[in-house]
Amino acid sequence: MDEYEERIEQGDFHRDVDDHELAPNFEEENIEYHDEGDAENNIGDAKQKAIGKIFGDWEESYQRLRKLLLAYLDQDSGTQYNYYTIARGKDGTALLRYVFWAFTPCIAAFRYCRPVISIDGTHLYGKYRGVLMIAMATDTNQKVLPLAFAVVDKESRASWGWYLECLRVSIEHVIPNEGICIISYQHKVTKVMAFRVLFCSLVVLLVTFLCFATFASSTTSSVDATAEAGTAFYEEAEALLNWKASLDNQNKSLLSSWVGDRPCNNWVGITCDDLELGVTRLNLSNFGLKGTLDNLNFSSFPNLHTLSLLQNSLYGTIPNSIGGLSKLTHLEFSYNNLSGTFPPSIFNLSKLRFFHFSGNQISGQIPPEIGQMISLQYFMVSENLLNGSLPQEIGALRDLISLALDGNSFIGPIPTIYGSLSNLFQLQLQNNNLSGSLPLEIGNLGNLSFLNLENNELSGSIPREIGKLGKLLFLFFSNNKFSGSIPREVGMMRSLTQLDLSSNFHIGAIPSSIGNLSELQQLYIYSNSISGSIPEELGLLRHLWVIQLLENNLSGPIPTSIGKMAALSNLNLFGNKLSGSIPTTIENLTMLTNLVLMMNKLSGSIPVEMNNLTSLINLQLSDNNFTGHLPPQICQTGTLVSIGATNNHFTGPIPKSLKNCTSLYRVRLDENQLTGDIAEDFNIYPNLNYIDLSGNNLYGELSPRWAQCHNLTSLKISNNKISGTIPLEFGEATMLGFLDLSSNHLIGKIPKELGHLKSLLVILLNDNQLSGTIPSEIGRLFDLTHFSLAVNNLSGSIPKELGECSRLLFLNLSRNILNGSIPSTIGSMQSLQSLDVSQNLLVGEIPQQLGGMKMLETLNLSHNNLSGSIPSSFGDSASLTSIDISYNELEGPIPNIKAFHNAPIAALQNNKGLCGS
């Protein structure tokens, strides 16, 4: 690598020179090859090969252009150059169209020349054609001065205009305020392009012709000065700069290249396919622009064919002037905040092929004039506020490939004429309020690949013609009101990969023809009224990885053929009437991650082969009639996250593999007959959120390790044979919200450390053998809603701090040996609905505050030693429905409210002297 190559690699260019590899964009010369006997031509070929070997071939010469320009610049920093390229595409090569250069001494010498420039061009010959352009001046001694050079692909208004513009920029500082005449020789195709600084006055032109007639002795030149192209560039630049100035955020910096009056000169987002045409594409997608379109003068872009401003923050309405872009083929304003209705003129864009306004707030109806957009191929207005019925006129757009009207508020039926859109590939009508039946003509859409009608009000049967959609890959009909049976013609859609008929009113059996859908990957028919058995033919679908048939009326066994679906990952049969046992062929489903069989009538033992399901993440067997043992190695690979086996007849030990299954998040094994040592069979689970082991035959003592499950929110181990004390470490389980240790054999005191668990909502410790006092620290649990200590051996008084639990709904302290009076602070629990302190040793009067509890429905104060009269505040207790004050020492009148009037005698008996009607 030589010096200049190193400097190019390091970006050592002081001007705008891109870093793409350059290649010629010139027309290639048609080179003929000759016989070996043609000596003259063979010599010529040999000469070219020798030159190429020494100096490089044609392509290399173009690639070395940047080195040449850098060398010029090194020799004299005042050297002027510029070039214009267009991108080739994927390979990153830039195609050279024009290159210009002018040396400093020539530019400086022009100050001493006559203000007349002669320009001419000559064709280049070699492998690639092109034109060499030269500008010359003469001094007072009639000596010729070369001013500037350019190589262009061809002579045209665009190339001459670009060359003269570069010439103007190079020399305007030499004679900035004088008129300059330009003379062009012998080229009728060449027209003189005079810009604002570079122009020719008619008087100077005539004088120059007389003075320099000798330059044109052989023929008279054609001289034509025009500012038409320059004016067009200026108008486009002015329109873009005015719009840029109107934007109201800091992202204008992304448009920092928008300076001057030449949009085609490296303005970001601007493309000029031909300089003569001006701006042809405006693409500012994902620029974060915020503002309106009001100040964008669309009339300044007569040749614009692509306008893309998607994913910005543009707001306001769409200007009606947009309809003047008569050459527009691509219009994309999706995912902005545009509002209002579509301007009528927009539907005059008859050349438009791509129309994308999804993700805005466009409202109103789509007018019939949409039928005028005869070239339209993509019409996408998803996720707007459009309403009304679907236009019939869309059916006349026979070139339409994609129609996306989803996420709006369209009503009424799907027009039958849409069946005429024979080229349609994608139809999205989901998330609207469409009604009526699916037209039979849907079967005419033979090229349809994607059909989504979900979340509408469509009704009736699915027509048999649906089977004609042989190219359909995706079919989504969920959340409608379709009824009737699933047509067997569904099996004719052999290309189908996803089928979703969920949440409808389908009846009848799953057609066996579904086994013909050999490419099917996902099947959703949940939440219908499908009956009959699961067809054996499902086993033929070797690519199927999702089956969701939950919430139907399916009966019979799970077919053994299910074991043939080796790709199956998700099987959900929840909420049916399936019976029999789990087939042993399930062991073949080694890819299975989600198996949900809950709420069926399945029975028998779990096949030991299920130990082979090493990819399982979610296993749900609850609410069946299973017996026997749970698979001991169900979590041997440590992937299991959720297991549910509630309400079965499982016996035997807790599966051994669960002890070290640290991936567990949710465990429900309650209401079985499982056995095991609660301290030995479980460990620390860093991800565990919920565990319910209630209603089994577990024994042993509670381990402090439960407190190290730092994400645990629910711990339920009620109705077992747990003994010992409640570990003090439970106070460290700060995420715990539900603690149920009821109906065990726990002894000892209630740890005051439970008062640290600020997230606790429910504490159920009833039906144990706990002793000691109720910790006053419980009053710190301000979010507590349920608190039950019934049927224990607790003593002492009811702590007044309980009154701080203002959200408590249920408080049961019954069947203990509590003494003292009922604290008046209990009346502060204005959310309390049920209060039971019966069968204790409480004394004193009933606090007046209890009668003011507006939400209290059930009150049981029976079997205590309460005395005095019933507080008059109970006379206003409208919420109270059940009262029991029996077996106390109460006296005086009974409050005149419904709860006391309707109370049975047993609820009032054995008091000192109650009276009342």
PDB file of C-alpha atoms in Angstrom, residues 588-701:
ATOM      1  CA  ASN A 588     -41.325 -39.773  21.931  1.00  0.00           C
ATOM      2  CA  LEU A 589     -42.206 -36.092  22.376  1.00  0.00           C
ATOM      3  CA  THR A 590     -38.738 -35.085  23.483  1.00  0.00           C
ATOM      4  CA  MET A 591     -39.296 -31.503  22.263  1.00  0.00           C
ATOM      5  CA  LEU A 592     -42.361 -31.038  24.481  1.00  0.00           C
ATOM      6  CA  THR A 593     -42.098 -27.982  26.721  1.00  0.00           C
ATOM      7  CA  ASN A 594     -45.747 -27.317  27.593  1.00  0.00           C
ATOM      8  CA  LEU A 595     -48.166 -30.143  28.505  1.00  0.00           C
ATOM      9  CA  VAL A 596     -51.575 -29.103  29.871  1.00  0.00           C
ATOM     10  CA  LEU A 597     -54.110 -31.876  30.570  1.00  0.00           C
ATOM     11  CA  MET A 598     -55.929 -30.331  33.545  1.00  0.00           C
ATOM     12  CA  MET A 599     -59.721 -30.424  34.073  1.00  0.00           C
ATOM     13  CA  ASN A 600     -60.515 -33.619  32.174  1.00  0.00           C
ATOM     14  CA  LYS A 601     -61.546 -37.135  33.237  1.00  0.00           C
ATOM     15  CA  LEU A 602     -58.188 -38.768  32.690  1.00  0.00           C
ATOM     16  CA  SER A 603     -57.262 -41.621  35.023  1.00  0.00           C
ATOM     17  CA  GLY A 604     -54.676 -44.260  35.695  1.00  0.00           C
ATOM     18  CA  SER A 605     -51.088 -43.756  36.626  1.00  0.00           C
ATOM     19  CA  ILE A 606     -48.646 -41.427  34.949  1.00  0.00           C
ATOM     20  CA  PRO A 607     -46.506 -43.491  32.554  1.00  0.00           C
ATOM     21  CA  VAL A 608     -42.935 -43.825  33.738  1.00  0.00           C
ATOM     22  CA  GLU A 609     -41.931 -42.874  30.183  1.00  0.00           C
ATOM     23  CA  MET A 610     -42.742 -39.271  31.039  1.00  0.00           C
ATOM     24  CA  ASN A 611     -39.368 -39.171  32.763  1.00  0.00           C
ATOM     25  CA  ASN A 612     -37.979 -38.921  29.217  1.00  0.00           C
ATOM     26  CA  LEU A 613     -39.625 -35.521  28.640  1.00  0.00           C
ATOM     27  CA  THR A 614     -36.456 -33.684  29.459  1.00  0.00           C
ATOM     28  CA  SER A 615     -37.518 -30.382  27.847  1.00  0.00           C
ATOM     29  CA  LEU A 616     -40.639 -29.866  29.957  1.00  0.00           C
ATOM     30  CA  ILE A 617     -41.148 -26.354  31.283  1.00  0.00           C
ATOM     31  CA  ASN A 618     -44.835 -26.478  32.189  1.00  0.00           C
ATOM     32  CA  LEU A 619     -46.693 -29.642  33.321  1.00  0.00           C
ATOM     33  CA  GLN A 620     -50.357 -29.350  34.357  1.00  0.00           C
ATOM     34  CA  LEU A 621     -52.262 -32.485  35.450  1.00  0.00           C
ATOM     35  CA  SER A 622     -54.710 -30.937  37.933  1.00  0.00           C
ATOM     36  CA  ASP A 623     -58.397 -31.863  38.350  1.00  0.00           C
ATOM     37  CA  ASN A 624     -58.334 -35.381  36.928  1.00  0.00           C
ATOM     38  CA  ASN A 625     -58.529 -38.847  38.480  1.00  0.00           C
ATOM     39  CA  PHE A 626     -54.877 -39.814  38.248  1.00  0.00           C
ATOM     40  CA  THR A 627     -53.497 -42.332  40.736  1.00  0.00           C
ATOM     41  CA  GLY A 628     -50.123 -43.719  41.637  1.00  0.00           C
ATOM     42  CA  HIS A 629     -46.878 -41.788  41.900  1.00  0.00           C
ATOM     43  CA  LEU A 630     -45.714 -38.632  40.233  1.00  0.00           C
ATOM     44  CA  PRO A 631     -42.727 -39.242  37.892  1.00  0.00           C
ATOM     45  CA  PRO A 632     -39.645 -39.070  40.155  1.00  0.00           C
ATOM     46  CA  GLN A 633     -37.348 -37.616  37.440  1.00  0.00           C
ATOM     47  CA  ILE A 634     -39.764 -35.039  36.085  1.00  0.00           C
ATOM     48  CA  CYS A 635     -37.151 -32.292  36.619  1.00  0.00           C
ATOM     49  CA  GLN A 636     -33.962 -34.245  36.023  1.00  0.00           C
ATOM     50  CA  THR A 637     -32.633 -31.634  33.562  1.00  0.00           C
ATOM     51  CA  GLY A 638     -33.579 -28.642  35.718  1.00  0.00           C
ATOM     52  CA  THR A 639     -35.863 -26.987  33.147  1.00  0.00           C
ATOM     53  CA  LEU A 640     -39.237 -27.361  34.877  1.00  0.00           C
ATOM     54  CA  VAL A 641     -40.779 -24.011  35.774  1.00  0.00           C
ATOM     55  CA  SER A 642     -44.380 -24.872  36.659  1.00  0.00           C
ATOM     56  CA  ILE A 643     -45.999 -28.107  37.855  1.00  0.00           C
ATOM     57  CA  GLY A 644     -49.629 -28.593  38.818  1.00  0.00           C
ATOM     58  CA  ALA A 645     -51.216 -31.837  40.023  1.00  0.00           C
ATOM     59  CA  THR A 646     -54.014 -30.492  42.237  1.00  0.00           C
ATOM     60  CA  ASN A 647     -57.143 -32.542  43.006  1.00  0.00           C
ATOM     61  CA  ASN A 648     -56.049 -35.990  41.961  1.00  0.00           C
ATOM     62  CA  HIS A 649     -55.376 -39.189  43.920  1.00  0.00           C
ATOM     63  CA  PHE A 650     -51.607 -39.224  43.763  1.00  0.00           C
ATOM     64  CA  THR A 651     -49.853 -41.156  46.505  1.00  0.00           C
ATOM     65  CA  GLY A 652     -46.290 -41.835  47.393  1.00  0.00           C
ATOM     66  CA  PRO A 653     -43.392 -39.432  47.845  1.00  0.00           C
ATOM     67  CA  ILE A 654     -42.686 -35.996  46.473  1.00  0.00           C
ATOM     68  CA  PRO A 655     -40.677 -36.519  43.218  1.00  0.00           C
ATOM     69  CA  LYS A 656     -36.991 -36.650  44.164  1.00  0.00           C
ATOM     70  CA  SER A 657     -35.911 -34.426  41.293  1.00  0.00           C
ATOM     71  CA  LEU A 658     -37.956 -31.499  42.674  1.00  0.00           C
ATOM     72  CA  LYS A 659     -35.574 -31.015  45.593  1.00  0.00           C
ATOM     73  CA  ASN A 660     -32.840 -29.518  43.436  1.00  0.00           C
ATOM     74  CA  CYS A 661     -35.093 -28.138  40.696  1.00  0.00           C
ATOM     75  CA  THR A 662     -34.009 -24.518  41.120  1.00  0.00           C
ATOM     76  CA  SER A 663     -35.865 -23.461  37.960  1.00  0.00           C
ATOM     77  CA  LEU A 664     -39.236 -23.853  39.709  1.00  0.00           C
ATOM     78  CA  TYR A 665     -41.518 -20.804  39.718  1.00  0.00           C
ATOM     79  CA  ARG A 666     -44.960 -22.257  40.527  1.00  0.00           C
ATOM     80  CA  VAL A 667     -45.816 -25.550  42.312  1.00  0.00           C
ATOM     81  CA  ARG A 668     -49.293 -26.909  43.038  1.00  0.00           C
ATOM     82  CA  LEU A 669     -49.455 -30.425  44.487  1.00  0.00           C
ATOM     83  CA  ASP A 670     -52.349 -29.757  46.866  1.00  0.00           C
ATOM     84  CA  GLU A 671     -55.310 -32.041  47.552  1.00  0.00           C
ATOM     85  CA  ASN A 672     -53.644 -35.407  47.015  1.00  0.00           C
ATOM     86  CA  GLN A 673     -52.265 -38.046  49.370  1.00  0.00           C
ATOM     87  CA  LEU A 674     -48.584 -37.375  48.932  1.00  0.00           C
ATOM     88  CA  THR A 675     -46.187 -38.211  51.730  1.00  0.00           C
ATOM     89  CA  GLY A 676     -42.749 -37.038  52.723  1.00  0.00           C
ATOM     90  CA  ASP A 677     -40.692 -34.962  55.135  1.00  0.00           C
ATOM     91  CA  ILE A 678     -41.329 -31.287  54.496  1.00  0.00           C
ATOM     92  CA  ALA A 679     -37.827 -30.435  55.729  1.00  0.00           C
ATOM     93  CA  GLU A 680     -36.004 -33.022  53.604  1.00  0.00           C
ATOM     94  CA  ASP A 681     -37.897 -33.064  50.329  1.00  0.00           C
ATOM     95  CA  PHE A 682     -37.633 -29.359  49.548  1.00  0.00           C
ATOM     96  CA  ASN A 683     -34.746 -26.957  49.217  1.00  0.00           C
ATOM     97  CA  ILE A 684     -33.976 -23.335  48.376  1.00  0.00           C
ATOM     98  CA  TYR A 685     -35.634 -22.133  45.149  1.00  0.00           C
ATOM     99  CA  PRO A 686     -34.380 -18.713  44.009  1.00  0.00           C
ATOM    100  CA  ASN A 687     -37.179 -18.282  41.429  1.00  0.00           C
ATOM    101  CA  LEU A 688     -40.090 -19.781  43.346  1.00  0.00           C
ATOM    102  CA  ASN A 689     -43.130 -17.508  43.496  1.00  0.00           C
ATOM    103  CA  TYR A 690     -46.007 -19.798  44.544  1.00  0.00           C
ATOM    104  CA  ILE A 691     -46.193 -23.184  46.246  1.00  0.00           C
ATOM    105  CA  ASP A 692     -49.247 -25.034  47.557  1.00  0.00           C
ATOM    106  CA  LEU A 693     -48.758 -28.397  49.274  1.00  0.00           C
ATOM    107  CA  SER A 694     -52.022 -28.309  51.239  1.00  0.00           C
ATOM    108  CA  GLY A 695     -54.224 -31.346  51.779  1.00  0.00           C
ATOM    109  CA  ASN A 696     -51.537 -34.055  51.783  1.00  0.00           C
ATOM    110  CA  ASN A 697     -49.833 -36.255  54.365  1.00  0.00           C
ATOM    111  CA  LEU A 698     -46.596 -34.332  54.691  1.00  0.00           C
ATOM    112  CA  TYR A 699     -44.847 -34.378  58.045  1.00  0.00           C
ATOM    113  CA  GLY A 700     -41.751 -33.011  59.746  1.00  0.00           C
ATOM    114  CA  GLU A 701     -40.864 -29.497  60.816  1.00  0.00           C
TER     115      GLU A 701
END
